[in-house]
Coordinates of C-alpha atoms in Angstrom, one line a residue:
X1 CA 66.8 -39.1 -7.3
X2 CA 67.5 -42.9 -7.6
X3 CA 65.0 -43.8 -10.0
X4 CA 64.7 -47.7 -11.6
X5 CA 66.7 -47.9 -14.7
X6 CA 64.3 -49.6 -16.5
X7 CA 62.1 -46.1 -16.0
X8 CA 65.1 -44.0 -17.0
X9 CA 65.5 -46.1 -20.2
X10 CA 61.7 -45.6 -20.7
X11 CA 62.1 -41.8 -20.7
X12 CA 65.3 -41.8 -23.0
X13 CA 63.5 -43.6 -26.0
X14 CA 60.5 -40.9 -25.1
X15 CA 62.7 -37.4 -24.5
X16 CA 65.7 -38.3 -26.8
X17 CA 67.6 -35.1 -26.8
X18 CA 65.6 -33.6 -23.9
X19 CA 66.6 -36.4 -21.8
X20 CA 69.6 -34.7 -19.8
X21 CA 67.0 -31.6 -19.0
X22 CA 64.0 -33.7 -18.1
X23 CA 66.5 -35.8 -15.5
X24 CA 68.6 -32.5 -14.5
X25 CA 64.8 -31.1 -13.4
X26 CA 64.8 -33.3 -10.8
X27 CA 67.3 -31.4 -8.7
X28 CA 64.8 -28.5 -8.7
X29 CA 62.3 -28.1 -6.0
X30 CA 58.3 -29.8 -7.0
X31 CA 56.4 -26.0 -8.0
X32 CA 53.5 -25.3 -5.8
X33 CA 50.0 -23.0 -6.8
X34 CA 46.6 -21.9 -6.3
X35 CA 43.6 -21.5 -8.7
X36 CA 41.2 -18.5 -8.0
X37 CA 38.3 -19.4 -7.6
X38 CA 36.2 -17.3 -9.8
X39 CA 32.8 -17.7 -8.3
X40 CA 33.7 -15.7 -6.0
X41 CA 36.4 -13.4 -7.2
X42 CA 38.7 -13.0 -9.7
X43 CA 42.5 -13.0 -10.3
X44 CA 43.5 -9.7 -10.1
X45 CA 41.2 -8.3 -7.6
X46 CA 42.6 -11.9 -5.5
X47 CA 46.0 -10.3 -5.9
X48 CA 44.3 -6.9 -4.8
X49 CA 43.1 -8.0 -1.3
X50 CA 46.2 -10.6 -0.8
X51 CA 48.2 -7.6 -1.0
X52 CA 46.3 -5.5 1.0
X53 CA 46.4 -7.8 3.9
X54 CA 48.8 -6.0 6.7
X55 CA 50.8 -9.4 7.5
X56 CA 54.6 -9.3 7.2
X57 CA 54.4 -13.4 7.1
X58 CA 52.9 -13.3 3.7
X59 CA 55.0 -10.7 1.9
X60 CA 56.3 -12.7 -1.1
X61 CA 54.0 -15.8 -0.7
X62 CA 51.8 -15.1 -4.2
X63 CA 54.1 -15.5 -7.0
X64 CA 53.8 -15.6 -10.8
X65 CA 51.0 -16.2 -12.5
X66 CA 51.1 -19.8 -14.0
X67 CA 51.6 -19.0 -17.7
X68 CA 49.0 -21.0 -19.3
X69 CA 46.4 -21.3 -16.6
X70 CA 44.4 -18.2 -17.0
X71 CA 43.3 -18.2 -13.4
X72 CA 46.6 -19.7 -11.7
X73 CA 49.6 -18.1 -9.5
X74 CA 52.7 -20.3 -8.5
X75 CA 53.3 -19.7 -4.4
X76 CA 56.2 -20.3 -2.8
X77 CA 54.5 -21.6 0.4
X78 CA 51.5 -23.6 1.1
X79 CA 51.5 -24.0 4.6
X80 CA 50.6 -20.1 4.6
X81 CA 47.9 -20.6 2.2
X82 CA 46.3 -22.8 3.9
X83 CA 46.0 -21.7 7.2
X84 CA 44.8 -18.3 5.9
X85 CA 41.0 -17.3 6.7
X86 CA 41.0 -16.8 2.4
X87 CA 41.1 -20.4 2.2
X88 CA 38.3 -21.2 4.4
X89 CA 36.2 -18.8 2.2
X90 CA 36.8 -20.4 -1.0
X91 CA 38.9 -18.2 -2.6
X92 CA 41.3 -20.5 -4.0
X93 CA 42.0 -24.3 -4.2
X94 CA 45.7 -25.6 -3.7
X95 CA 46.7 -27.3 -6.5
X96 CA 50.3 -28.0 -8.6
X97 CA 50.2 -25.8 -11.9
X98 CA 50.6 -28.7 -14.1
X99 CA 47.3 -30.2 -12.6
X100 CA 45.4 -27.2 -13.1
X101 CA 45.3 -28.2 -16.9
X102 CA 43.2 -30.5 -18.0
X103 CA 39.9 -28.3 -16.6
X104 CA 41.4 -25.0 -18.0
X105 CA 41.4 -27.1 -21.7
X106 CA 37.9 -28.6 -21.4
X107 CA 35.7 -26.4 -23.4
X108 CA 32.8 -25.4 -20.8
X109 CA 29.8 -23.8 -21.9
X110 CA 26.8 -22.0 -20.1
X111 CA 24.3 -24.4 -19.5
X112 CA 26.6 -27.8 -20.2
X113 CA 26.0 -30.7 -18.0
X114 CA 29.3 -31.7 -16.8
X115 CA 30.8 -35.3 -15.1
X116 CA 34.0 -34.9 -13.3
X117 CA 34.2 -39.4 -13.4
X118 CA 36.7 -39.2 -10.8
X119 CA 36.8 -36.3 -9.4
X120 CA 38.4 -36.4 -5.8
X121 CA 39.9 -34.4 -4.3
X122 CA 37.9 -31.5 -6.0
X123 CA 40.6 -29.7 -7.6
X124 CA 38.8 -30.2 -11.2
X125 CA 35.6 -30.5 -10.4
X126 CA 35.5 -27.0 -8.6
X127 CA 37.1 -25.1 -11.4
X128 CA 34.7 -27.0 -13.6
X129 CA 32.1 -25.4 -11.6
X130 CA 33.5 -21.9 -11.6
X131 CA 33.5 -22.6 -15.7
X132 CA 29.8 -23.3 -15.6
X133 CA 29.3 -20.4 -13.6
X134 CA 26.6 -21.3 -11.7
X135 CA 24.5 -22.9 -15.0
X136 CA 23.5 -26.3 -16.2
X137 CA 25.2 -28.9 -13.3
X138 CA 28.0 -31.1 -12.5
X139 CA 28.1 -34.2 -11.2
X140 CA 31.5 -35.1 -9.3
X141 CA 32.0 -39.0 -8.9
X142 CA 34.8 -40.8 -7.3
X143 CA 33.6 -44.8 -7.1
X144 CA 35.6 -44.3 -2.8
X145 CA 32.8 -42.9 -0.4
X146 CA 35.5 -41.9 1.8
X147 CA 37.4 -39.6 -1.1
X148 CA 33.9 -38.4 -1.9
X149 CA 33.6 -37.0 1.3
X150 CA 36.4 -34.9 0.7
X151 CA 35.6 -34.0 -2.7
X152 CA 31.8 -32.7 -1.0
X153 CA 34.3 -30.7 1.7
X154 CA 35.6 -28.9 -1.2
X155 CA 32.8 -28.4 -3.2
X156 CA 31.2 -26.7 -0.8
X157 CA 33.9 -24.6 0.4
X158 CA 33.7 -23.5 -3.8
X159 CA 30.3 -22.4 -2.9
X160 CA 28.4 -24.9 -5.5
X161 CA 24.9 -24.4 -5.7
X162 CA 24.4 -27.0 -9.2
X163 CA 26.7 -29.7 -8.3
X164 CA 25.4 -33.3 -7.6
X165 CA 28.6 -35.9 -6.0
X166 CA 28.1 -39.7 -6.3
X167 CA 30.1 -42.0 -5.1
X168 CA 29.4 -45.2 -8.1
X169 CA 31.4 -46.9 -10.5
X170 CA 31.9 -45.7 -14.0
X171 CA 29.8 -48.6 -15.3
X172 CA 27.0 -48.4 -12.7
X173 CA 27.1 -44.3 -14.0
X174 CA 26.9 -45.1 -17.5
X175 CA 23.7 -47.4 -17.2
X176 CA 21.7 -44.6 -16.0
X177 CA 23.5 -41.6 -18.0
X178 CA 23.7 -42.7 -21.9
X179 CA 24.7 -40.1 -23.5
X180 CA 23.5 -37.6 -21.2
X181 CA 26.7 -35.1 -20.6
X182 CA 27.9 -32.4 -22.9
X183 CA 31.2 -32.5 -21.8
X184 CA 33.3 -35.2 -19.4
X185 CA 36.5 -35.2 -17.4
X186 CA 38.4 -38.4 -16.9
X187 CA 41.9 -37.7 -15.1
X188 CA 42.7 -41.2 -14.3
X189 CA 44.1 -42.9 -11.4
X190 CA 47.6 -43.7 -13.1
X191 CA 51.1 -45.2 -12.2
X192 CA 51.7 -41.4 -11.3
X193 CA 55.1 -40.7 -12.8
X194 CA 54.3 -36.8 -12.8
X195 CA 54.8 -36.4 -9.4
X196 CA 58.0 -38.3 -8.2
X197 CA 60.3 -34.9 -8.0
X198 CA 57.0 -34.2 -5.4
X199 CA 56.6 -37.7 -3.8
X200 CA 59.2 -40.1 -4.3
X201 CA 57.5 -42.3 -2.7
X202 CA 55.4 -43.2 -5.6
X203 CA 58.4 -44.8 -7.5
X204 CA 57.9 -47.5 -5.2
X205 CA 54.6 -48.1 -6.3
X206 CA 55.6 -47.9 -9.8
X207 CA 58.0 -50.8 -9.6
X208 CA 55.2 -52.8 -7.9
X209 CA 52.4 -52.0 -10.2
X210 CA 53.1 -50.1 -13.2
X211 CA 51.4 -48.9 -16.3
X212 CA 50.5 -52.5 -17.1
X213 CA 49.0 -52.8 -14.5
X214 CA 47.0 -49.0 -14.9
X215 CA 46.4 -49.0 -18.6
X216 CA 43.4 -51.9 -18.1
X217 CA 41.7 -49.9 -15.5
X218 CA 42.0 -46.3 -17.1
X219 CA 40.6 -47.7 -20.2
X220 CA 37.5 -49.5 -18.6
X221 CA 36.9 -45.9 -16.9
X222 CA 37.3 -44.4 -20.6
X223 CA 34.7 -46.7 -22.3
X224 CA 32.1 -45.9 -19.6
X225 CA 32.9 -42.0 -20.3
X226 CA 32.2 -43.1 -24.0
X227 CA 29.1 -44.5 -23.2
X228 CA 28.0 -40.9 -21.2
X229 CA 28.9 -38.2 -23.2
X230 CA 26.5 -37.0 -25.6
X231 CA 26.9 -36.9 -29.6
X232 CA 28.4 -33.1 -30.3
X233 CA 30.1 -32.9 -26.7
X234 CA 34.1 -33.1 -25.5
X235 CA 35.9 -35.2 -23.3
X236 CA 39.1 -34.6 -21.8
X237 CA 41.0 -37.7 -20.8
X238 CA 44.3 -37.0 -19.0
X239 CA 46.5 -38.3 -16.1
X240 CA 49.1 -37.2 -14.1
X241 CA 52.2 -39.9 -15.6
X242 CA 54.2 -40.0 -18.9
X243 CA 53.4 -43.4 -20.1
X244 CA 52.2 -44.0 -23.7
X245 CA 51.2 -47.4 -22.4
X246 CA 48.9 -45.4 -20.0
X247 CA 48.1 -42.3 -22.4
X248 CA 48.5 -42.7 -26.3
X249 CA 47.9 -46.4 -25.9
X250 CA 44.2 -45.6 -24.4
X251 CA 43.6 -42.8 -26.7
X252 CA 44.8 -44.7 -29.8
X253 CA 42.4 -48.0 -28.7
X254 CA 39.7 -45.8 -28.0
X255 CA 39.7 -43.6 -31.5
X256 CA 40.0 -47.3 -33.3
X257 CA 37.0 -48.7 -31.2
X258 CA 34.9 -45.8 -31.6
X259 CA 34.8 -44.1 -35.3
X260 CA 32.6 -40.9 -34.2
X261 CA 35.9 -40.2 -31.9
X262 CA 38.4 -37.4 -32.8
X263 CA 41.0 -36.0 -31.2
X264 CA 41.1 -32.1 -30.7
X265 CA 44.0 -29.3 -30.5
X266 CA 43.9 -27.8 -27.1
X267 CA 45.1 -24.5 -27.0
X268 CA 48.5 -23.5 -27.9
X269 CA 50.9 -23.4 -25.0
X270 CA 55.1 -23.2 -26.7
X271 CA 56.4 -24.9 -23.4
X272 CA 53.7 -28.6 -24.6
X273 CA 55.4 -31.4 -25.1
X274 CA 53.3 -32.9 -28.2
X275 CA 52.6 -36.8 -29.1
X276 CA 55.6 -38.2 -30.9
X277 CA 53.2 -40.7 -32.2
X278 CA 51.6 -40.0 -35.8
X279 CA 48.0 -38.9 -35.6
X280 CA 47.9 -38.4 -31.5
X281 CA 50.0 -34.8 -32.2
X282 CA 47.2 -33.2 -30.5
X283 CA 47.9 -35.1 -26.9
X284 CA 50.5 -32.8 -24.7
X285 CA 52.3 -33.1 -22.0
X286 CA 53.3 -31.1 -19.1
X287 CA 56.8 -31.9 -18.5
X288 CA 59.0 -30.3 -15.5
X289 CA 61.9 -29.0 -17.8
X290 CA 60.1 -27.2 -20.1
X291 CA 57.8 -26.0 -17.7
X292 CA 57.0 -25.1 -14.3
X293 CA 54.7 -27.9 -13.0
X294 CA 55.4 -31.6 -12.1
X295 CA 53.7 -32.9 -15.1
X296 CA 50.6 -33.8 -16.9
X297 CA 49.2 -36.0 -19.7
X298 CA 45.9 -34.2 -21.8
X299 CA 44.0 -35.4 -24.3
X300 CA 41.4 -33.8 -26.1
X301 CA 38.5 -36.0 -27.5
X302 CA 35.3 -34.5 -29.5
X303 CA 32.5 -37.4 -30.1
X304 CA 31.4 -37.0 -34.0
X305 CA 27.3 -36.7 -35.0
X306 CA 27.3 -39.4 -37.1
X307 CA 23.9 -38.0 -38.8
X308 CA 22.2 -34.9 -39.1
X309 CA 21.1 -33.9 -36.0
X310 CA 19.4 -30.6 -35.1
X311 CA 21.8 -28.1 -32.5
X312 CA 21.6 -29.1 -28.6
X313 CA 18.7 -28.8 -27.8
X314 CA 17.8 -25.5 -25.1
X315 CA 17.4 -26.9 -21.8
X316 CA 13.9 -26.2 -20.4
X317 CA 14.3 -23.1 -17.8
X318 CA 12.2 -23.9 -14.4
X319 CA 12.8 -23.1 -11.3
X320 CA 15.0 -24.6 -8.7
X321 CA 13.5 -27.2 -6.6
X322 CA 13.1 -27.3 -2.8
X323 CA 13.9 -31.1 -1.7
X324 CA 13.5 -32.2 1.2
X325 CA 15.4 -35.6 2.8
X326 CA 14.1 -36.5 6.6
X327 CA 15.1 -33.1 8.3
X328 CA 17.4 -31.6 5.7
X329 CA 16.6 -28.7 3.0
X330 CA 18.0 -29.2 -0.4
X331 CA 17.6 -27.1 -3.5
X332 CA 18.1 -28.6 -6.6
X333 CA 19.5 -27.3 -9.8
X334 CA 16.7 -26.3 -12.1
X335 CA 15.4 -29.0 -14.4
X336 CA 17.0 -32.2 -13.2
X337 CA 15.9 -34.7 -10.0
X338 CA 19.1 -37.1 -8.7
X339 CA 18.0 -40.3 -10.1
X340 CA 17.6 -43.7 -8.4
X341 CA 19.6 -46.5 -7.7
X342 CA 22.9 -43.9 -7.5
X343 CA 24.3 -43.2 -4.5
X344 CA 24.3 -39.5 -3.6
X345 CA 26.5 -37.6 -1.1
X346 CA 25.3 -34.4 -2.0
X347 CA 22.1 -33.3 -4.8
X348 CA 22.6 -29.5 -5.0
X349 CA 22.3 -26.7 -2.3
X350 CA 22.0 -28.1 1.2
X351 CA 20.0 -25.2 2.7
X352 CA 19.7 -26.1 6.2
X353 CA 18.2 -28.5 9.2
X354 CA 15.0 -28.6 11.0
X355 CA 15.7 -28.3 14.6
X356 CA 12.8 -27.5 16.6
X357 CA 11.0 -25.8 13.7
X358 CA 13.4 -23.8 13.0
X359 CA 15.9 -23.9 10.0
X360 CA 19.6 -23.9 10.9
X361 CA 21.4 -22.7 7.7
X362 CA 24.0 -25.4 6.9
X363 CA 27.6 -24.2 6.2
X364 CA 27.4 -24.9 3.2
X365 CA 25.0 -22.1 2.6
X366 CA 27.7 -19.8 4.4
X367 CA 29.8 -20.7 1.4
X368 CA 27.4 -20.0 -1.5
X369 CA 26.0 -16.9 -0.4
X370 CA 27.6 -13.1 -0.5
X371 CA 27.9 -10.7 2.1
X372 CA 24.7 -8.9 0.6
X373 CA 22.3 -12.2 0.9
X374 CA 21.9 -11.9 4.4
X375 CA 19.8 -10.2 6.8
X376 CA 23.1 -9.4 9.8
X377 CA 26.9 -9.4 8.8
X378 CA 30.0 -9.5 11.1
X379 CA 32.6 -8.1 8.8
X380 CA 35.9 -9.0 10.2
X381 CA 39.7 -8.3 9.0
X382 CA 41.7 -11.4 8.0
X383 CA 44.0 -10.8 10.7
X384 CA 41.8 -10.1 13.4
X385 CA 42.4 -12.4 16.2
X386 CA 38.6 -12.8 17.0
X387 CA 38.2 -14.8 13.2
X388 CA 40.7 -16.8 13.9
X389 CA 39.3 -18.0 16.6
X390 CA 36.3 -18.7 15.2
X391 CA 37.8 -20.7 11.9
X392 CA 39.5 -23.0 15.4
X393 CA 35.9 -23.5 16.7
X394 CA 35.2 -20.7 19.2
X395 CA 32.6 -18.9 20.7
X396 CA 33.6 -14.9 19.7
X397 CA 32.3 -11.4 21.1
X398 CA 31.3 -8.7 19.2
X399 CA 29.5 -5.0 19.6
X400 CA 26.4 -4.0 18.1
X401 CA 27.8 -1.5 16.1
X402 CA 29.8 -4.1 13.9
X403 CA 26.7 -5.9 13.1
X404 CA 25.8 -4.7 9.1
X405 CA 21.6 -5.0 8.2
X406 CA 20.2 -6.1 4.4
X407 CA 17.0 -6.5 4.0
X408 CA 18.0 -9.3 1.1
X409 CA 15.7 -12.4 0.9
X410 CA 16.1 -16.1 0.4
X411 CA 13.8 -16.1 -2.5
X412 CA 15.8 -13.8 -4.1
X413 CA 18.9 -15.2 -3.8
X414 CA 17.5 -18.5 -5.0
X415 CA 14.3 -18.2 -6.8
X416 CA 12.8 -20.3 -3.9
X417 CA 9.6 -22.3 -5.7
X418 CA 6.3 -22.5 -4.3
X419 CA 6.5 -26.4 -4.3
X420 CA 8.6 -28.6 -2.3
X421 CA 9.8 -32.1 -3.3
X422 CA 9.7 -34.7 -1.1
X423 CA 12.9 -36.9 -0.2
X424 CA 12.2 -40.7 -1.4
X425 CA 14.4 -41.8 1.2
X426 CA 13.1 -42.0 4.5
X427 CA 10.0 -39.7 5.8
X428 CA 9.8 -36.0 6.4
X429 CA 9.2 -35.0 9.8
X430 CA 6.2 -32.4 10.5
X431 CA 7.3 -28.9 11.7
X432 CA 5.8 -27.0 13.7
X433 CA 4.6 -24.0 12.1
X434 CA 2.8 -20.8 13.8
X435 CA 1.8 -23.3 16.5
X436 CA 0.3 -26.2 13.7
X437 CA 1.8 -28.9 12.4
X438 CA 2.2 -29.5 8.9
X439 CA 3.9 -31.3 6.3
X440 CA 7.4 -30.4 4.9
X441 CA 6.5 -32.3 1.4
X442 CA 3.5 -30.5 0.8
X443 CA 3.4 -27.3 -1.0
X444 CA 6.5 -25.2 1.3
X445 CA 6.7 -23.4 4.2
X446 CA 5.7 -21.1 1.5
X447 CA 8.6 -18.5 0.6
X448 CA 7.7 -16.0 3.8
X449 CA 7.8 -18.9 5.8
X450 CA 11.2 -20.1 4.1
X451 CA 12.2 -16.3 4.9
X452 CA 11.5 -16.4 8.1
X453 CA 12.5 -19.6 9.9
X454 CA 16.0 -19.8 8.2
X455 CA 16.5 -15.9 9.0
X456 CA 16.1 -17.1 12.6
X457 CA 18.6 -15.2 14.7
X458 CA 22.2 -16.4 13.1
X459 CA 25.2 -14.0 11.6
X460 CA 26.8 -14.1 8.9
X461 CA 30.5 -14.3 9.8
X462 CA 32.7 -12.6 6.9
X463 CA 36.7 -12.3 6.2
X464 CA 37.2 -9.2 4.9
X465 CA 34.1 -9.5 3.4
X466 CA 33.5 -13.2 2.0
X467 CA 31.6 -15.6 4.3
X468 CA 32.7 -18.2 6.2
X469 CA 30.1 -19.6 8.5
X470 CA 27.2 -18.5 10.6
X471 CA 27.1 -17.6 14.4
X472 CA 24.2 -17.4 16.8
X473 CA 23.6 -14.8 18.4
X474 CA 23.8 -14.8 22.6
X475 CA 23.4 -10.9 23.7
X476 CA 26.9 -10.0 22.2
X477 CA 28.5 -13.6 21.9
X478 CA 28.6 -15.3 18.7
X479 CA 28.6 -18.9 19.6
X480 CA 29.9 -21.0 16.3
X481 CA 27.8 -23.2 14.2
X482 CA 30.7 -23.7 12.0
X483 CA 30.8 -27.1 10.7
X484 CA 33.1 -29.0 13.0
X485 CA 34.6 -31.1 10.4
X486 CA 35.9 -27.7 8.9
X487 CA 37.3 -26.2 11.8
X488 CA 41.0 -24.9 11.8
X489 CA 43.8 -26.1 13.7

């Protein structure tokens, strides 16, 4: 690769003797992987049903299991991982190995409230969630509102029920969370010299902006972090380039600015490159000759109690809320309402629509559910040609006999309340209900009334057995409600 000399003589003075591997890596191909996504199964029952599937395409697809990513296989293919059915149920996310690290270092905790600062595409912030395990929240930010729709896209498909995405600046963020979060994320838009073997294109950029010119902007993002994360909690700062200007130059500016910051050990990996620089030895690096990923920069940062302060505090345990925005059903992680002035994209579970009365459950819902949550299940193989067609956007047949019955409710799945909140933007519109109008923001539908209306006639449509959207039923024709924006190609 022809890369600026100036960059090669950079990387020298950083690699010294492992110089000649780091550049010889270069001729290898970029590594490719997926992370299981453990809400909904986990690694070795994945590699279970992946090998079950009867498809001579994907013999040899799943690979290795990345080494220090506990729920992480190399694949020698992506185009066949995502195109399968698996992927539109959430199963895994895509993702280089070296990437998958700075989530898997970040210390999650039942119950933590977590900020993914910026978070798109949603590689982070799902396994974040799948760490939380469907306690405390998240809140994914990325400051673009068009990458934040993305990053919702994915979070969804993850089947989030606690996650909150907002689409704000750091700074704006940090003026109405001080010291709110337990535990932080910052992987930071960088000069990106961790993926060049993957997109030389980016070498370009490099030579036009630089770490000088990323260095300012990641530590601005840093400082606002600072400012959120609560006394006791851990922050991981990391990025996806090589550049002490960009990494130990942050950290080391950060630690000297802020006293009640330490750095951390992550855990013990033999193939981490550690800080040549005295008293950053616990930063690491991924590099792509003494591992297999493209590369990574992770930082571990704990934020001291300066006096004595009493253990975190138990988080009160209520209920989930119902919230309601014009015609749309939301509920709401237990114990905390999306606050205002910040732009949301998503606050929580988005349950459904109001059409007619009637509550059309959103795909979202599809995601977040199992096969035993819902009332009818179409249970179809991953290679059956009639899913397929429905992940493309079709209308599919089936036979009565495939149709599976639970008599599972709503308000056990979710602990539906028996009060609603009412959406401060825009008004609710009145339902209909048993012939009467009434108001959505007064106390619910009530949670038979919740049962019944969002019941309202759909399927469940599953690959081999994990949902993937809803279907209406039309006297043995499903017609798709999949959400268009998620249909296959």
């Amino acid at each position: 690769m022809n890369l600026p000399e100036n960059y090669r003589a950079i990387m020298k003075e950083l690699l010294e003797e492992d110089y000649p591997a780091w550049q010889d890596s270069f001729l290898a191909f970029p590594e490719h992987g997926i992370r299981i996504n453990e809400l909904k199964t986990d690694p070795e029952s994945f590699r279970e049903l992946w090998s079950a599937v009867n498809d001579v395409s994907l013999q040899g697809a799943l690979s290795d299991p990345v080494e220090w990513i506990h729920n992480g296989f190399h694949i020698r293919d992506t185009a066949v991982f995502s195109c399968h059915p698996f992927y539109q149920a959430g199963l895994y996310y895509i993702q280089e190995p070296s990437a998958m690290t700075p989530a898997e270092v970040l210390p999650i905790e039942n119950g933590d409230y977590v900020l993914d600062l910026c978070a798109a595409p949603g590689g982070k912030a799902t396994e974040l969630l799948a760490k939380l395990r469907g306690t405390g929240l998240l809140y994914a930010n990325d400051i673009s509102v068009s990458r934040a729709q993305a990053l919702r896209k994915n979070i969804e498909m993850a089947g989030a029920t606690n996650a909150y995405i907002t689409a704000e600046s750091p700074e704006k963020l940090a003026a109405s969370f001080p010291c709110f979060f337990d535990k932080i994320l910052v992987d930071g838009p960088c000069s990106g010299e961790g993926m060049f073997r993957r997109k030389p294109d980016m070498v370009r950029d490099w030579e036009e902006k630089g770490p000088y010119y990323y260095a300012p902007l990641q530590y601005e993002i840093l400082e606002a972090a600072v400012r959120m994360l609560r006394p006791g909690g851990m922050m991981v700062y990391s990025t996806c380039t090589f550049s002490e200007i960009e990494n130990e130059g942050n950290v080391g500016k950060l630690l000297k600015e802020h006293p009640d910051l330490e750095i951390r050990n992550v855990p013990e990996y033999p193939g981490f490159l550690k800080s040549r620089i005295s008293g950053l030895e616990g930063c690491v690096r991924v590099m792509p000759h003494r591992m297999r990923g493209e590369g990574q920069f992770v930082c571990l940062i704990h934020k001291k109690v300066e006096a004595e302060m009493p253990e975190k505090e138990r988080r009160k345990q209520v209920m989930p809320k119902l919230h309601a925005v014009e015609d749309r059903l939301y509920l709401l992680p237990p114990g905390h309402m999306p606050r205002a002035g910040i732009r949301y994209l998503m606050s929580g579970l988005h349950i459904g629509t109001f059409k007619s009365g009637i509550l059309s459950p959103s795909q979202a819902l599809a995601q977040a559910i199992r096969k035993e949550d819902w009332a009818r299940t179409l249970n179809l193989k991953s290679t059956d040609d009639r899913l397929l067609r429905y992940l493309k956007g079709e209308s599919i047949p089936y036979r009565d006999e495939e149709i599976v019955i639970s008599d599972k409710s709503p308000a056990e799945i979710f602990g539906v309340p028996t009060t609603l909140e009412k959406g401060k933007k825009g008004k609710n519109r009145d339902q209909k209900k048993n012939g009467k109008r009434f108001d959505k923001s007064r106390a619910p539908h009530d949670t038979a009334g919740f049962e019944n209306k969002l019941y309202a006639g759909d399927i469940l449509i599953l690959a081999d057995g994990f949902p993937v959207g809803f279907g209406s039923d039309n006297r043995g024709i499903l017609k798709n409600k999949r959400n268009p924006g998620w249909r296959s190609q």
